[in-house]
mmCIF file with all atom_site columns, C-alpha atoms and ligand atoms in Angstrom:
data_model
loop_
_atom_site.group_PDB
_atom_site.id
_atom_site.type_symbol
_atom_site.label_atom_id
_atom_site.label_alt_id
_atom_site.label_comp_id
_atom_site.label_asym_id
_atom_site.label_entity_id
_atom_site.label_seq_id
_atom_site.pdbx_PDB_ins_code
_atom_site.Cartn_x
_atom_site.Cartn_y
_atom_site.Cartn_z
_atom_site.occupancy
_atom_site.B_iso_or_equiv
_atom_site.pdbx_formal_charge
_atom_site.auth_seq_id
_atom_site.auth_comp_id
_atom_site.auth_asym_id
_atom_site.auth_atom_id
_atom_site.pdbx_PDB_model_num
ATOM   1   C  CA  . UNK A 1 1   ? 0.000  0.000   0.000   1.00 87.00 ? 1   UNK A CA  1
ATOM   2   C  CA  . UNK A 1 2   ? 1.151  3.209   -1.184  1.00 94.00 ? 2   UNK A CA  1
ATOM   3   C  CA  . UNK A 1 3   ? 1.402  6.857   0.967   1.00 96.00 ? 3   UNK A CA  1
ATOM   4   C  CA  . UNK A 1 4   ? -0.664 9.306   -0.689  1.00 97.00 ? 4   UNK A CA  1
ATOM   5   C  CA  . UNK A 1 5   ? 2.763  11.043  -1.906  1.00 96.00 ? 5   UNK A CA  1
ATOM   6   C  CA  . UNK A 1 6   ? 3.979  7.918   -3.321  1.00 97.00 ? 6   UNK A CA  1
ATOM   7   C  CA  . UNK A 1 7   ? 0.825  7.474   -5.260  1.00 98.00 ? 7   UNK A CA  1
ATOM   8   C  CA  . UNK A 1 8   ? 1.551  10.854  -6.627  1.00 98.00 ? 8   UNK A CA  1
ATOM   9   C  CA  . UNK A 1 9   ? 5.403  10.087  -7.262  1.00 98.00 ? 9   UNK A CA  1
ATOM   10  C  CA  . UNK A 1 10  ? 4.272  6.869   -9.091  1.00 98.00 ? 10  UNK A CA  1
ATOM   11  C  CA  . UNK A 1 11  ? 1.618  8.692   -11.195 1.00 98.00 ? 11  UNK A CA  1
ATOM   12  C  CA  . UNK A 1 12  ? 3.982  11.284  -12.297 1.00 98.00 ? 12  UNK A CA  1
ATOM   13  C  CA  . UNK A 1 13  ? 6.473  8.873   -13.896 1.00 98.00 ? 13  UNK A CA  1
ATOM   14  C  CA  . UNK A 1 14  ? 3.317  6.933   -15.179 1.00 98.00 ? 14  UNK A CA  1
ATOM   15  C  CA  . UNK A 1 15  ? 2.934  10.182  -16.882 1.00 98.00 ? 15  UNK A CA  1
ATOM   16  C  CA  . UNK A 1 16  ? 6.387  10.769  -17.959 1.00 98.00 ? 16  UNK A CA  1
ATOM   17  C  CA  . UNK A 1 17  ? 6.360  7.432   -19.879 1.00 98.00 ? 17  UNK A CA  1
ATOM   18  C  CA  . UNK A 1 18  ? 4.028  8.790   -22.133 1.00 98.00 ? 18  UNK A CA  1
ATOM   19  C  CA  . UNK A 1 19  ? 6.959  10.811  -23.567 1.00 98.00 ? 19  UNK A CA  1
ATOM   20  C  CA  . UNK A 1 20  ? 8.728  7.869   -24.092 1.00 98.00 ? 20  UNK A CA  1
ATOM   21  C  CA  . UNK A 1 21  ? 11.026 7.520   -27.037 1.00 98.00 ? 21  UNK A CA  1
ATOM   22  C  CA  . UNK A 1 22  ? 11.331 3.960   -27.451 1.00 98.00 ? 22  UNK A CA  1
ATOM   23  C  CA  . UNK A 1 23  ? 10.651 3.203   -31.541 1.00 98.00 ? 23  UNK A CA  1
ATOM   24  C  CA  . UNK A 1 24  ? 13.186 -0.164  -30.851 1.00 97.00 ? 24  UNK A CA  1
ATOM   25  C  CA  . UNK A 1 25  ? 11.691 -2.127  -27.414 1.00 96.00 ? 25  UNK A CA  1
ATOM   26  C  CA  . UNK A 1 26  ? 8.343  -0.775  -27.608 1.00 96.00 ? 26  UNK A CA  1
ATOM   27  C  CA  . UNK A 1 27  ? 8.902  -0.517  -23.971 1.00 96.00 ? 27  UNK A CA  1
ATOM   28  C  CA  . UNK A 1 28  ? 7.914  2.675   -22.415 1.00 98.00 ? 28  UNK A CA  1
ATOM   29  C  CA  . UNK A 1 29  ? 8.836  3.733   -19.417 1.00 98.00 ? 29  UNK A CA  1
ATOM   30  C  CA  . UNK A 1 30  ? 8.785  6.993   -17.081 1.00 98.00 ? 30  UNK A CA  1
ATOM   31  C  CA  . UNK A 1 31  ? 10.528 7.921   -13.680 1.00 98.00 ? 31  UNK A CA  1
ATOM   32  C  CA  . UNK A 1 32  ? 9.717  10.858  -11.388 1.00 98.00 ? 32  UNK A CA  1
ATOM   33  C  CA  . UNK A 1 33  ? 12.317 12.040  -8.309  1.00 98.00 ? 33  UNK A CA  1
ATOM   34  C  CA  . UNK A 1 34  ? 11.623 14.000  -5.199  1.00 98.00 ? 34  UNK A CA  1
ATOM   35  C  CA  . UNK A 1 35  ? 13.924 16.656  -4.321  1.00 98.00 ? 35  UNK A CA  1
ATOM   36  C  CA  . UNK A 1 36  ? 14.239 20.280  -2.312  1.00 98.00 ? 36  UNK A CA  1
ATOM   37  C  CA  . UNK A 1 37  ? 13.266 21.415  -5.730  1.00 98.00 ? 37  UNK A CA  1
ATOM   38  C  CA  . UNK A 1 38  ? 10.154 18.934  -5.890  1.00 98.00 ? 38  UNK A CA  1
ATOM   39  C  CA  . UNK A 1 39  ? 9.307  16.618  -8.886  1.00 98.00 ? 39  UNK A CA  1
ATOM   40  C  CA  . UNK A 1 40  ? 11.569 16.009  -11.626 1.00 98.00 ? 40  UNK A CA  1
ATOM   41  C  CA  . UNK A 1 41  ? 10.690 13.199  -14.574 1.00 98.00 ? 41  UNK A CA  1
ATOM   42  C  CA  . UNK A 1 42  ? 12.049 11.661  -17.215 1.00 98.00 ? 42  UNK A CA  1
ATOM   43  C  CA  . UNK A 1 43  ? 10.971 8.911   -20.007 1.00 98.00 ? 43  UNK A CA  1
ATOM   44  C  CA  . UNK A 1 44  ? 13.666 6.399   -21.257 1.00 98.00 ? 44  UNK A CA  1
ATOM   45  C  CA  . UNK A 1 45  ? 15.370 7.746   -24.673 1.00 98.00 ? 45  UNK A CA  1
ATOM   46  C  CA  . UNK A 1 46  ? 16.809 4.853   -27.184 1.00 98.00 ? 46  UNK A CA  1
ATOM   47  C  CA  . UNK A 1 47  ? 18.948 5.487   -30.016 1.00 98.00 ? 47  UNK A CA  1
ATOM   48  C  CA  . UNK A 1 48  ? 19.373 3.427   -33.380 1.00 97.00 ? 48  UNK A CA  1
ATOM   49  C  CA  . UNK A 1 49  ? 22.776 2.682   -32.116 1.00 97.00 ? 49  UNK A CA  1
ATOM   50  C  CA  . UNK A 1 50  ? 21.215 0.573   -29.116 1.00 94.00 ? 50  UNK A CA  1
ATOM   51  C  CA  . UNK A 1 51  ? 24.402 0.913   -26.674 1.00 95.00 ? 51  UNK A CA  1
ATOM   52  C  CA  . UNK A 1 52  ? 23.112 4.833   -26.455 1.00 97.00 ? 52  UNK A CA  1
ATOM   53  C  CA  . UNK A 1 53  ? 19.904 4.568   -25.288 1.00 97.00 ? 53  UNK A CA  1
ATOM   54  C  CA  . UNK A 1 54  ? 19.464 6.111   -21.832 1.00 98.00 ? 54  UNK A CA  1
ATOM   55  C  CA  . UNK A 1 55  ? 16.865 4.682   -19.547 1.00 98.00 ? 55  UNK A CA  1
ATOM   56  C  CA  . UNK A 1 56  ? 14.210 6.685   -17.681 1.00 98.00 ? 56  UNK A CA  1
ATOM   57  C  CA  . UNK A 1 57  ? 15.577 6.525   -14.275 1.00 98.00 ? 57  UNK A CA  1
ATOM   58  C  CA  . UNK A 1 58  ? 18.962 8.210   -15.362 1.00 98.00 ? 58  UNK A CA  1
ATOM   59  C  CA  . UNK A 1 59  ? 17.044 11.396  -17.086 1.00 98.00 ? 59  UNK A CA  1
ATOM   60  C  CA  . UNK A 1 60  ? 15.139 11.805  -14.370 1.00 98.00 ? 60  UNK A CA  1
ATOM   61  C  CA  . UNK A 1 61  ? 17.892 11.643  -12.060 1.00 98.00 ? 61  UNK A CA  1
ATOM   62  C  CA  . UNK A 1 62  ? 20.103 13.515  -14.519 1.00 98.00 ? 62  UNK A CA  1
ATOM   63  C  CA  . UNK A 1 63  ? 17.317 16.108  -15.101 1.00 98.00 ? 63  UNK A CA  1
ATOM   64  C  CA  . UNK A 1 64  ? 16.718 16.569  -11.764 1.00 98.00 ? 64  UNK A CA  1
ATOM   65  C  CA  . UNK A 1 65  ? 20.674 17.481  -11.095 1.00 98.00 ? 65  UNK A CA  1
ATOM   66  C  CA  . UNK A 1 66  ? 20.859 19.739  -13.507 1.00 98.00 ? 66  UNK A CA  1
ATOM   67  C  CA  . UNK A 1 67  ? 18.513 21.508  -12.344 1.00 98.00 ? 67  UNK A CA  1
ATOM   68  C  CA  . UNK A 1 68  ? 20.047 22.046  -9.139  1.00 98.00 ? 68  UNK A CA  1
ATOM   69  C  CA  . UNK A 1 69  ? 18.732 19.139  -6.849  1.00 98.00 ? 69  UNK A CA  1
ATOM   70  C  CA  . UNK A 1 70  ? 21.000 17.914  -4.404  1.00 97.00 ? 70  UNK A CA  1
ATOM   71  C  CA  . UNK A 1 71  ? 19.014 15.840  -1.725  1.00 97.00 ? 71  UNK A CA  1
ATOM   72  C  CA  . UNK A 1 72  ? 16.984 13.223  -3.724  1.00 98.00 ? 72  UNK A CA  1
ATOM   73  C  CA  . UNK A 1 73  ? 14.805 11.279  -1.659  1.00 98.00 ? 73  UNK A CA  1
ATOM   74  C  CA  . UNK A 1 74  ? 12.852 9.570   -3.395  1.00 98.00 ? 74  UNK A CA  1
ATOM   75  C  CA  . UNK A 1 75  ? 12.406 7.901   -7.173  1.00 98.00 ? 75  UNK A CA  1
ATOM   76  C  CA  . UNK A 1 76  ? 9.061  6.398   -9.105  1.00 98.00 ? 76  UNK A CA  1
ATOM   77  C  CA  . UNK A 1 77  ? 9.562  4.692   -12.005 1.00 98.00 ? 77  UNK A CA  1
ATOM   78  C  CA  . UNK A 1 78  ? 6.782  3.081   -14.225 1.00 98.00 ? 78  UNK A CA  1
ATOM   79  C  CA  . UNK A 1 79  ? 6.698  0.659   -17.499 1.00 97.00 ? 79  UNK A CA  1
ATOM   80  C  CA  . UNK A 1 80  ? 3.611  1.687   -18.920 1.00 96.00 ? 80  UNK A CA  1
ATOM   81  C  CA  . UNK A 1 81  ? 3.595  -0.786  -21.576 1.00 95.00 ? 81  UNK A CA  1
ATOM   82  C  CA  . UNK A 1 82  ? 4.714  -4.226  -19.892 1.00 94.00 ? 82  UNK A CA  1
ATOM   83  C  CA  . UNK A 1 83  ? 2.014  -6.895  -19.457 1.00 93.00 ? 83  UNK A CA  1
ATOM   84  C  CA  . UNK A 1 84  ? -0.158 -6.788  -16.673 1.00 89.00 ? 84  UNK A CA  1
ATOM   85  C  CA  . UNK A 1 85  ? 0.907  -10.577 -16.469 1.00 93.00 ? 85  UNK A CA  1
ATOM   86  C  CA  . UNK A 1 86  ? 4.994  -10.122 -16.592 1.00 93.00 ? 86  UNK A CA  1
ATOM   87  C  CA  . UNK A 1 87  ? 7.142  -11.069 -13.756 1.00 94.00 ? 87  UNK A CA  1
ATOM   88  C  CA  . UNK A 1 88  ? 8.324  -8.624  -11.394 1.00 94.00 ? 88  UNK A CA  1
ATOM   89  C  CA  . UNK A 1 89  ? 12.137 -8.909  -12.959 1.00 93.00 ? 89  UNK A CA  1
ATOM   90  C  CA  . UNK A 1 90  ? 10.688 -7.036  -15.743 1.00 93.00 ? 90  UNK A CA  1
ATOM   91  C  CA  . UNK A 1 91  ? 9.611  -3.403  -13.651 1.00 96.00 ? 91  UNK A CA  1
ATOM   92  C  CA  . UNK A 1 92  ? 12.868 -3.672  -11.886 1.00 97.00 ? 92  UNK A CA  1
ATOM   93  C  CA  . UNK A 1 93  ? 15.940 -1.135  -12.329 1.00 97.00 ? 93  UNK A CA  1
ATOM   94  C  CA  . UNK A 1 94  ? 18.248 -2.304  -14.297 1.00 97.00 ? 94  UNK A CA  1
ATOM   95  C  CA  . UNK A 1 95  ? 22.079 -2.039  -12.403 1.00 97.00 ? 95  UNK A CA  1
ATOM   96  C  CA  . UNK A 1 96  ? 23.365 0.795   -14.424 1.00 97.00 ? 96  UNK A CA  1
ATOM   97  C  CA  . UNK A 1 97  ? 20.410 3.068   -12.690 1.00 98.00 ? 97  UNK A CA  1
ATOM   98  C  CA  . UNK A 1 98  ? 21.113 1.610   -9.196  1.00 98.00 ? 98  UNK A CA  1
ATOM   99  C  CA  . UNK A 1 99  ? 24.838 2.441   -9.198  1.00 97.00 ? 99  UNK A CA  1
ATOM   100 C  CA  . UNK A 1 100 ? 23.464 6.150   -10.487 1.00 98.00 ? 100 UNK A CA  1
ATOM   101 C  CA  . UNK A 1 101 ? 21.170 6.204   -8.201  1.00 98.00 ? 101 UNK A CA  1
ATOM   102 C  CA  . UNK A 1 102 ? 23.316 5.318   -5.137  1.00 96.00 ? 102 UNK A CA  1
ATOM   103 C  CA  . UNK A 1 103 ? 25.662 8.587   -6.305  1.00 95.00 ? 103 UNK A CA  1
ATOM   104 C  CA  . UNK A 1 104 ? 22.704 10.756  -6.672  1.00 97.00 ? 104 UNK A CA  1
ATOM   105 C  CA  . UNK A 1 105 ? 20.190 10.184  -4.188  1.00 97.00 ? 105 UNK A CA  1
ATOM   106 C  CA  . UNK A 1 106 ? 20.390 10.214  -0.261  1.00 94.00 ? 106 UNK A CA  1
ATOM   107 C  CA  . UNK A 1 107 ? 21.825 6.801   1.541   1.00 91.00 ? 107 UNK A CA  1
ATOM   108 C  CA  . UNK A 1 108 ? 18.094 6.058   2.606   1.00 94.00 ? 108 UNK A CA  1
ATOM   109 C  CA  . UNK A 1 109 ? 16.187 7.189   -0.412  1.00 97.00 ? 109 UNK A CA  1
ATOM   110 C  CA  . UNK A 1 110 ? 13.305 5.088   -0.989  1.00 98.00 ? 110 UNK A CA  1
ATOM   111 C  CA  . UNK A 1 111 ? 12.441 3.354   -5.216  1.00 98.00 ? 111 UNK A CA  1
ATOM   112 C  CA  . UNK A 1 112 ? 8.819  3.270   -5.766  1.00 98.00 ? 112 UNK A CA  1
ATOM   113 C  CA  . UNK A 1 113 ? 8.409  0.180   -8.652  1.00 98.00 ? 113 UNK A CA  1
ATOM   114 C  CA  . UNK A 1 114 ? 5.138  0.056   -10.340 1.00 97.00 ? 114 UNK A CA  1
ATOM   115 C  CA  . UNK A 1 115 ? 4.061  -3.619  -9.886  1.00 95.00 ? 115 UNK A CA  1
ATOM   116 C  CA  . UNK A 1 116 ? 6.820  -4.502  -8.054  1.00 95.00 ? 116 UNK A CA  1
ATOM   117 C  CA  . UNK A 1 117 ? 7.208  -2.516  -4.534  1.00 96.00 ? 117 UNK A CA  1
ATOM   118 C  CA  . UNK A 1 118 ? 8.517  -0.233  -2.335  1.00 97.00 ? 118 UNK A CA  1
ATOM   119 C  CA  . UNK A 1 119 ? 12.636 -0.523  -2.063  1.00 98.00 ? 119 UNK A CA  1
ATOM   120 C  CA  . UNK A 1 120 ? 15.227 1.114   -0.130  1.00 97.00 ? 120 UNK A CA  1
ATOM   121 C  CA  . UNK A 1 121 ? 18.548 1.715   -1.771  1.00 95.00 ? 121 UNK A CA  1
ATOM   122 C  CA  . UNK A 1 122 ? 20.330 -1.021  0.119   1.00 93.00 ? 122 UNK A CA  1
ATOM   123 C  CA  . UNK A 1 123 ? 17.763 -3.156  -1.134  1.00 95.00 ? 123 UNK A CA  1
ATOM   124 C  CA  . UNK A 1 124 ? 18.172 -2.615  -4.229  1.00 97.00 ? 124 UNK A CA  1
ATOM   125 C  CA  . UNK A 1 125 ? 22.095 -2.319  -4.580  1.00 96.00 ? 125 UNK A CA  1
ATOM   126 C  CA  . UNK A 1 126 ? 23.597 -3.470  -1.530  1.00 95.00 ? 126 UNK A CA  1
ATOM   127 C  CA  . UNK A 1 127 ? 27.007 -3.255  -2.410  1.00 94.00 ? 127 UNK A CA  1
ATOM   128 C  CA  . UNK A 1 128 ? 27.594 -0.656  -5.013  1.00 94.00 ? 128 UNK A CA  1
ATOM   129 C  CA  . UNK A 1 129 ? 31.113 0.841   -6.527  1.00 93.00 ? 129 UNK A CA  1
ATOM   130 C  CA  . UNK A 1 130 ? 32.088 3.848   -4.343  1.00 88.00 ? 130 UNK A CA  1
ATOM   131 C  CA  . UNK A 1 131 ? 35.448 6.297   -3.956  1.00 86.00 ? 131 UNK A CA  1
ATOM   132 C  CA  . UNK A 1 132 ? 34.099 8.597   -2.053  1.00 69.00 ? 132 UNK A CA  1
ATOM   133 C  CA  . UNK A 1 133 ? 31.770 7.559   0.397   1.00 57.00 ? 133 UNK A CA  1
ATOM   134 C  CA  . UNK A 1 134 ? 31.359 10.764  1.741   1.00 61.00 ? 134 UNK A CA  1
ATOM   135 C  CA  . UNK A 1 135 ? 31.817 13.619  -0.234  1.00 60.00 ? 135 UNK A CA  1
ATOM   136 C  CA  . UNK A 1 136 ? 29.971 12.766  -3.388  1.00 57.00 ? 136 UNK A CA  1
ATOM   137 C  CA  . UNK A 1 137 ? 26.549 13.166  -2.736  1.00 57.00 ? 137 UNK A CA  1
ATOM   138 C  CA  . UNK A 1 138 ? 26.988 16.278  -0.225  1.00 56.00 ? 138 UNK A CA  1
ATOM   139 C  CA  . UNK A 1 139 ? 26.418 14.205  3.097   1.00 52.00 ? 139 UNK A CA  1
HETATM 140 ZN ZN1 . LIG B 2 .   ? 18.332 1.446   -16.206 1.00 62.11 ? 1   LIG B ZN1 1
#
């Protein structure tokens, strides 16, 4: 069961996903993060050249950055297009977006999967690639 706010989180990236760019996989899929600057989304972008396809979780977290958030707490992400049927390895993050997301959002930021649950950071990446575990992401 979802907070209220995480209902809203989810919905957002449910609604990024419709700005999806995915001609290749057919797969659509959206992200929204929570920041001191509020809701940030992004839709996953592929490219003809496959290897340069960037999924949704990394432009929202990359959008979100650039637009000056530094204390993400918390990330939605949504395949609006996967059957209602598939298993739950098919919502999850893939492990590019988990080692971005341990760099980018705060050490107890909470995922929101569509489908698949609620996830802590640690759950989800327990022991990512670090060189600076303290400085990076401003704690
Ligand atoms: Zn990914």
């Amino acid at each position: 069961m979802l907070t209220r706010d995480e209902e809203f989180l989810l919905n957002s990236a449910r609604a990024a996903a419709a700005n999806a760019y995915c001609p290749y996989s057919k797969f659509a899929v959206g992200a929204a993060c929570e920041s001191e600057i509020g809701i940030v989304s992004g839709c996953n972008i592929e490219n003809a050249s496959y290897g340069l396809t960037v999924c949704a979780e990394r432009v929202a977290l990359f959008n979100a950055r650039s637009r000056g958030a530094s204390r993400i707490t918390r990330l939605a992400v949504s395949c609006i297009t996967v059957r209602p049927d598939a298993a739950i390895n098919q919502r999850m993050c893939c492990g590019a977006c988990r080692q971005v997301m341990v760099e980018l959002m705060q050490p107890n930021a909470i995922v929101i999967i569509d489908g698949a649950g609620v996830f802590t950071l640690r759950d989800l990446l327990p022991a990512p690639f670090w060189l600076q575990s303290s400085e990076i992401n401003g704690e």
